[in-house]
mmCIF file of C-alpha atoms in Angstrom:
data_model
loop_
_atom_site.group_PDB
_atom_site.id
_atom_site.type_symbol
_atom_site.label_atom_id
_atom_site.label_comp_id
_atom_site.label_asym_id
_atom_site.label_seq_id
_atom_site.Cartn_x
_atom_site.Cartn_y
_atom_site.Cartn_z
ATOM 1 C CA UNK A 1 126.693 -27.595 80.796
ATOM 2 C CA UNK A 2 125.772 -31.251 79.814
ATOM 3 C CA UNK A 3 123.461 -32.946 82.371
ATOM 4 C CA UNK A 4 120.158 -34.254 83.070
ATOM 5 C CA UNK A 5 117.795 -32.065 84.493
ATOM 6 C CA UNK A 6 114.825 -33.495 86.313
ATOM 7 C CA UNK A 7 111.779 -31.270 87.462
ATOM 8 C CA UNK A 8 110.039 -30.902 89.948
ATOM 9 C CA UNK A 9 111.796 -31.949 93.019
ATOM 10 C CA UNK A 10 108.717 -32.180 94.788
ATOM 11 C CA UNK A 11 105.866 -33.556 93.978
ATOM 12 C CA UNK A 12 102.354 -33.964 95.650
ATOM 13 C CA UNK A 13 99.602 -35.972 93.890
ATOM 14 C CA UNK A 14 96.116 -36.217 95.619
ATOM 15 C CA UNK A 15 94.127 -39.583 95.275
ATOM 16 C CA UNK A 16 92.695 -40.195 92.065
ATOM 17 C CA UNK A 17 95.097 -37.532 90.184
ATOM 18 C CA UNK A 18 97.530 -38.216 87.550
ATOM 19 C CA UNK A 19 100.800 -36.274 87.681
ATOM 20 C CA UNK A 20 103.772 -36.400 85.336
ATOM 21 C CA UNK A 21 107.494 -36.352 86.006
ATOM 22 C CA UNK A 22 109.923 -34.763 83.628
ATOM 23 C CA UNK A 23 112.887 -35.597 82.411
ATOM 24 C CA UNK A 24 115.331 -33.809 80.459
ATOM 25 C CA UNK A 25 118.976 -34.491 79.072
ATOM 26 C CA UNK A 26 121.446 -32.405 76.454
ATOM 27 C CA UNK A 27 124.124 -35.396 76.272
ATOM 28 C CA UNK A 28 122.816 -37.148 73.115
ATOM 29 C CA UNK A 29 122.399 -40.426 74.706
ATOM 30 C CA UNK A 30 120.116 -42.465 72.709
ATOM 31 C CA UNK A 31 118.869 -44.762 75.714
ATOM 32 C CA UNK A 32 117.132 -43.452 78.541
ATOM 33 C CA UNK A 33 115.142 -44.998 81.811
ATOM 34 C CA UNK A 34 113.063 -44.517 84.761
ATOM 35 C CA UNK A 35 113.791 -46.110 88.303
ATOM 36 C CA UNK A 36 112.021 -45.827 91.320
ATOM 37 C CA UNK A 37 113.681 -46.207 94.385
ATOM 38 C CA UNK A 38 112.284 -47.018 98.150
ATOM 39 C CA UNK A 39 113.573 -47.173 101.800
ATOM 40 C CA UNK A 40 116.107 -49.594 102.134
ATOM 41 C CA UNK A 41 115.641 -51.133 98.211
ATOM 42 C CA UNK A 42 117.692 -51.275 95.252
ATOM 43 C CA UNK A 43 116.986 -49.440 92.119
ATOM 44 C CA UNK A 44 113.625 -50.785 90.050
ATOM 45 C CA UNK A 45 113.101 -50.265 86.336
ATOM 46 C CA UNK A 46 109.833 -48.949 85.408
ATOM 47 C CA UNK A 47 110.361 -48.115 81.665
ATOM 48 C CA UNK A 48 113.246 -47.610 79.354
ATOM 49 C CA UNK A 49 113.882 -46.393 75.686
ATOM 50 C CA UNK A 50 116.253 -47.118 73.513
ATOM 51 C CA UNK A 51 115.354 -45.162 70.662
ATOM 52 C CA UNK A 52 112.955 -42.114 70.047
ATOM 53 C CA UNK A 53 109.256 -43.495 69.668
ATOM 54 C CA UNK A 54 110.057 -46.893 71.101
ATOM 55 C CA UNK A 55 109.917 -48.091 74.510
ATOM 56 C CA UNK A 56 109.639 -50.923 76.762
ATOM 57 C CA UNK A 57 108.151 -51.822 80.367
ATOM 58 C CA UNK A 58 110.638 -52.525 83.304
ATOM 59 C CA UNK A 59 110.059 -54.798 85.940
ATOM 60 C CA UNK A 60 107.266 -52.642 87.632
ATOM 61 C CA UNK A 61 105.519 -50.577 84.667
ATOM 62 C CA UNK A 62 101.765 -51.159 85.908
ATOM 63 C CA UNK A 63 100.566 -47.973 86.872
ATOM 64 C CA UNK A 64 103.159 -45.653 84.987
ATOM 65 C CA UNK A 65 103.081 -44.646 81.502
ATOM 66 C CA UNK A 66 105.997 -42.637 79.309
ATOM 67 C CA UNK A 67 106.671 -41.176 75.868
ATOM 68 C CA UNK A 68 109.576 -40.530 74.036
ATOM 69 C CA UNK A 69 108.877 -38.059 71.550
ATOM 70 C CA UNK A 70 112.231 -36.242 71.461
ATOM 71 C CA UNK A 71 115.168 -37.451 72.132
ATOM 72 C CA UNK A 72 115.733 -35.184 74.518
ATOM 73 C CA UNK A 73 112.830 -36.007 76.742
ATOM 74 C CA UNK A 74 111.477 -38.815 78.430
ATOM 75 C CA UNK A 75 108.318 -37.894 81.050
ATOM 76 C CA UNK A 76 106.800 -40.513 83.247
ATOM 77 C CA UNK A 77 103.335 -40.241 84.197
ATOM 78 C CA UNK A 78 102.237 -41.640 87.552
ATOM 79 C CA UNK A 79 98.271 -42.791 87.003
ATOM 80 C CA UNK A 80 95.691 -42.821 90.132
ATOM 81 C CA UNK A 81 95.923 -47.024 89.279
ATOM 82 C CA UNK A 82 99.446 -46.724 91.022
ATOM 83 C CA UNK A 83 98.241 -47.238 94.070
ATOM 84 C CA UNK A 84 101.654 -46.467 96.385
ATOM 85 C CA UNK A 85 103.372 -43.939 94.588
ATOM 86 C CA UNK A 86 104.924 -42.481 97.165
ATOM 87 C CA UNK A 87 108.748 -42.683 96.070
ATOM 88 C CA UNK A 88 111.697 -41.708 94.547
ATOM 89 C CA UNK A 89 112.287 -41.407 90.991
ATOM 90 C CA UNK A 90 115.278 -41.483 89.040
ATOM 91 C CA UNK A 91 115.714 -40.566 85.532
ATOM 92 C CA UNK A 92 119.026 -41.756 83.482
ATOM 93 C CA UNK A 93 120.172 -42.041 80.341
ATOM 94 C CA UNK A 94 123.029 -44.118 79.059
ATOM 95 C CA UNK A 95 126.062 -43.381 77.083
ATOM 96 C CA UNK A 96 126.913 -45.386 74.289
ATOM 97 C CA UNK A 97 129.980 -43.681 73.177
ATOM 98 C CA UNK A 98 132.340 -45.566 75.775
ATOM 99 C CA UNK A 99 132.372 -49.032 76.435
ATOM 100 C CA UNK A 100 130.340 -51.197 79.008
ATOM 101 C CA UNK A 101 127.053 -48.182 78.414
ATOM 102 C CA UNK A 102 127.539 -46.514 81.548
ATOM 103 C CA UNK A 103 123.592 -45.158 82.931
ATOM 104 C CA UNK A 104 124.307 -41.324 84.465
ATOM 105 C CA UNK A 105 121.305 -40.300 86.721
ATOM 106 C CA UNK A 106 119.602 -37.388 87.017
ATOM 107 C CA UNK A 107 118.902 -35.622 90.633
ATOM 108 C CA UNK A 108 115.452 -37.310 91.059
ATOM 109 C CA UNK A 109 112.252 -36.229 91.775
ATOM 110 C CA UNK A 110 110.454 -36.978 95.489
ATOM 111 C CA UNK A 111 106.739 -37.995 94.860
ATOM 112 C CA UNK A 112 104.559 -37.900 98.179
ATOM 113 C CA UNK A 113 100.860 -38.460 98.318
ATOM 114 C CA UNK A 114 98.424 -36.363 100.277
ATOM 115 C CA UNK B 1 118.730 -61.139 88.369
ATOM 116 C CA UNK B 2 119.341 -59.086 90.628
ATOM 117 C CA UNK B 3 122.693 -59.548 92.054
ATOM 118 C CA UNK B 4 123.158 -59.738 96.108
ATOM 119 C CA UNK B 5 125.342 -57.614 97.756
ATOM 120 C CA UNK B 6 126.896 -57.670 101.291
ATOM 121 C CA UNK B 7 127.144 -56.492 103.956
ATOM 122 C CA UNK B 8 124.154 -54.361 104.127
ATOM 123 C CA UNK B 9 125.979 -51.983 106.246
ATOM 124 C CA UNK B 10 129.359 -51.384 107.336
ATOM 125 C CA UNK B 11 130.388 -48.989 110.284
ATOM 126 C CA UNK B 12 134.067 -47.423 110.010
ATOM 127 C CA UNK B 13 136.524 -45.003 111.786
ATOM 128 C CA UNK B 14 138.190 -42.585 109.231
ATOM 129 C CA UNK B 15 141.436 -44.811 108.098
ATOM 130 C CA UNK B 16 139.771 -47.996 108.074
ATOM 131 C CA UNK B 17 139.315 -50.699 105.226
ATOM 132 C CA UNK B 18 136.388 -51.890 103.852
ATOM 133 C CA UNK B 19 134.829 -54.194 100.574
ATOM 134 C CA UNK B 20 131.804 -54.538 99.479
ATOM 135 C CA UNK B 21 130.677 -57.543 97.756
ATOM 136 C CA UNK B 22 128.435 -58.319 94.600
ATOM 137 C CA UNK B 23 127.568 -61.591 93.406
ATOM 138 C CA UNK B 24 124.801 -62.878 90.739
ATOM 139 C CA UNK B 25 123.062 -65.863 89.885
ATOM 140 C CA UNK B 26 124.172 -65.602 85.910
ATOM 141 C CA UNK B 27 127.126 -64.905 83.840
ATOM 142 C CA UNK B 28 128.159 -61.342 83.638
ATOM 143 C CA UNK B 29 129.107 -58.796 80.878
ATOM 144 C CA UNK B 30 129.947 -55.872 83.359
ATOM 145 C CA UNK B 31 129.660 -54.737 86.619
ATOM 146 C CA UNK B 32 129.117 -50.750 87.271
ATOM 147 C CA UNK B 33 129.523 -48.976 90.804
ATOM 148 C CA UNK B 34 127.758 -46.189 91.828
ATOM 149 C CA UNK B 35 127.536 -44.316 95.521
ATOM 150 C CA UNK B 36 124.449 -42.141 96.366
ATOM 151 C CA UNK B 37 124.639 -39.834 99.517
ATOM 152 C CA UNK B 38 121.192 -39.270 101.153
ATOM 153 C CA UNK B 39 118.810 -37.468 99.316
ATOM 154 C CA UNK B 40 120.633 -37.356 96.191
ATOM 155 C CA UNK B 41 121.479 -39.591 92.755
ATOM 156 C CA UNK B 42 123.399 -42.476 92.425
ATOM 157 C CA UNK B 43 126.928 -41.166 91.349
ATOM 158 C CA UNK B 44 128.649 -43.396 88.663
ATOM 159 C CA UNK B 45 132.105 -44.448 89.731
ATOM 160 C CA UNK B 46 133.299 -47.121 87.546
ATOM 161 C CA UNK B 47 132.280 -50.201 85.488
ATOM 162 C CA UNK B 48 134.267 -53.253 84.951
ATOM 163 C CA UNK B 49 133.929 -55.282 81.414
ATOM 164 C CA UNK B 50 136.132 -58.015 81.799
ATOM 165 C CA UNK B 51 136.931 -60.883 84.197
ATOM 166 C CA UNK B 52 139.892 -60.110 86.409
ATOM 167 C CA UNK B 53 139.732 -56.562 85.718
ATOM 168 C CA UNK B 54 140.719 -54.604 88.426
ATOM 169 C CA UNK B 55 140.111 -51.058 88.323
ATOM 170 C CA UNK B 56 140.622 -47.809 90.910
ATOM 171 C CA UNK B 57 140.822 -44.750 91.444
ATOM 172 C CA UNK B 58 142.658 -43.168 94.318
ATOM 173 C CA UNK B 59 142.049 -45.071 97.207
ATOM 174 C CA UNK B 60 138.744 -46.658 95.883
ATOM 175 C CA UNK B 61 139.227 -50.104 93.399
ATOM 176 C CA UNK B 62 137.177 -52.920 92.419
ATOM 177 C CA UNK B 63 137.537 -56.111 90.644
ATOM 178 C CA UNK B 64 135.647 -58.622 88.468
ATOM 179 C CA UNK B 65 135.424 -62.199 88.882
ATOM 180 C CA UNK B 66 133.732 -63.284 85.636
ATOM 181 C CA UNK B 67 134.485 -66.683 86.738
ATOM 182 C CA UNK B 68 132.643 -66.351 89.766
ATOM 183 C CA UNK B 69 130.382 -63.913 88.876
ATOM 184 C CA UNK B 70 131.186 -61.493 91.231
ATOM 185 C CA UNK B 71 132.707 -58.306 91.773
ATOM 186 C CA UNK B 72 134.053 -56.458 94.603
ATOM 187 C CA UNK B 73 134.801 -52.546 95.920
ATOM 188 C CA UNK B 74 137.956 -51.901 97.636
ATOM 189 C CA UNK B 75 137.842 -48.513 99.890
ATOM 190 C CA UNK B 76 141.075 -48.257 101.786
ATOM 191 C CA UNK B 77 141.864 -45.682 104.529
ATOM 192 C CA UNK B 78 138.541 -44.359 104.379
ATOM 193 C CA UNK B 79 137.773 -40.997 104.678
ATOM 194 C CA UNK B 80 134.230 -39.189 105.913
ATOM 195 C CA UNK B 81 133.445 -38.429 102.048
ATOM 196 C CA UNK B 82 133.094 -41.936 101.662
ATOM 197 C CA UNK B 83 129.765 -42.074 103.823
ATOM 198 C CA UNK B 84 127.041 -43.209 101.394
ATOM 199 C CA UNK B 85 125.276 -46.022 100.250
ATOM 200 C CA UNK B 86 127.260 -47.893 97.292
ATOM 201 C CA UNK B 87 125.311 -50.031 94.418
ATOM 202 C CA UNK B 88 126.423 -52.418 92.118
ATOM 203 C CA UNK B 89 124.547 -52.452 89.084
ATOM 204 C CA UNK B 90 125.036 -55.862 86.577
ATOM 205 C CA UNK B 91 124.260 -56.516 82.785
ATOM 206 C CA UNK B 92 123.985 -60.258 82.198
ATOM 207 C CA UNK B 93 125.831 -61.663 79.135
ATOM 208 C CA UNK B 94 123.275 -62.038 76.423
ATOM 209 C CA UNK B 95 120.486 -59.941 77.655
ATOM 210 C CA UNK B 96 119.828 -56.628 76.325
ATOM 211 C CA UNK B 97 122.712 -54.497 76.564
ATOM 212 C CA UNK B 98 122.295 -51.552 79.132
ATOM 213 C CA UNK B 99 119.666 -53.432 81.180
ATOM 214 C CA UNK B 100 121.060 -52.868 84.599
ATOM 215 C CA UNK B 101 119.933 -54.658 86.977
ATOM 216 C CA UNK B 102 120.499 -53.090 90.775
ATOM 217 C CA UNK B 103 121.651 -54.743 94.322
ATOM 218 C CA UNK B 104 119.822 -53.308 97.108
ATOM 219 C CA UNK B 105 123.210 -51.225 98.858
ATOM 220 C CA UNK B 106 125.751 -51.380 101.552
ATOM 221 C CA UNK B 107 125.496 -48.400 103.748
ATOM 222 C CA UNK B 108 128.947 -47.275 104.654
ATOM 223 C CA UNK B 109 129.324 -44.517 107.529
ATOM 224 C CA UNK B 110 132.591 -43.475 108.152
ATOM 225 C CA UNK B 111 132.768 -41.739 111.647
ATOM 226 C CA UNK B 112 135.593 -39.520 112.327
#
């Protein structure tokens, strides 16, 4: 089955701890991206890549990092300088086969603080 | 960027019409839908490329205004499935192709 696969589905970070988020996908896209989303907002673009070993800051990067070593794989690491992580994230990647590069999401990953 | 959508929440008994609105601030190359039930992803459900496109699918349609920059979502004799929160996503002409750039939802609860 082709899909994006997102793990864990929980996540707890303590203050001062870095935690990563990963994200996985098996449909050959070329582009993928990180959103976070909060109560009652839109979807926010923390990072995106276009290309293995390349990528670029959204509108909210500062306190998030990523790497894009395979193209398969695209983790996010929430650092202890985000300082209100508490969110959802949503990995997609894009599909550049059809026309207009439809984004397909992944099932997201809840990140509270304790 | 960001393009503005309204209203921010519409309340409907199963049967009833409703359309959702999305407008922006610069010229459009497409407009993509997507519906996410609580708790879970954004589901894609269809992207519009050119002005005066009108697309559906069952009893759910949309249509571009490149003109006006705006697109809307048609959902006629709604049915409890429906219940979500929709999102338009827009990629301005010229910028870098795939940046989407998100509304902040209608919430649509359809009550039986």
């Amino acid at each position: 089955d082709g899909g994006i696969t997102q793990s864990p589905k929980y996540l707890f970070r303590k203050e001062g701890q870095n935690v990563t988020l990963s994200c996985e996908q098996n449909l050959n896209h070329d582009a993928m991206y990180w959103y976070r989303q909060d109560p009652g907002q839109g979807l926010r673009l923390i990072y995106y890549s276009q290309i293995v070993n390349d990528f670029q800051k959204g509108d909210i990067a500062e306190g998030y990092s990523v790497s894009r070593e395979k193209k398969e794989s695209f983790p996010l690491t929430v650092t202890s300088a985000q300082k209100n992580p508490t969110a959802f994230y949503l990995c997609a990647s894009r599909d550049s086969g059809t026309s207009g590069e439809t984004q397909y999401f992944g099932p997201g990953t809840r990140l509270l603080v304790l | 960027q960001q393009p503005v959508q309204s209203p921010q929440a519409v309340i409907l008994r199963e049967g009833e019409d409703a359309v959702i609105n999305c407008s922006s601030s610069k010229a459009l190359y497409s407009v993509h839908w997507y519906r996410q039930k609580h708790g879970e992803a954004p589901v894609f459900l269809m992207i519009l490329l050119k002005g005066g496109e009108q697309k559906g699918h069952e009893k759910i349609s949309a249509s571009f205004n490149e003109k006006k920059q705006q697109s809307s979502l048609y959902l006629t004799a709604s049915q409890l499935s429906y219940s979500g929160t929709y999102f338009c996503g827009t990629v301005d002409r010229g910028s870098t192709l795939g940046r989407l750039y998100f509304g902040r939802g209608t919430q649509l609860t359809v009550w039986p």
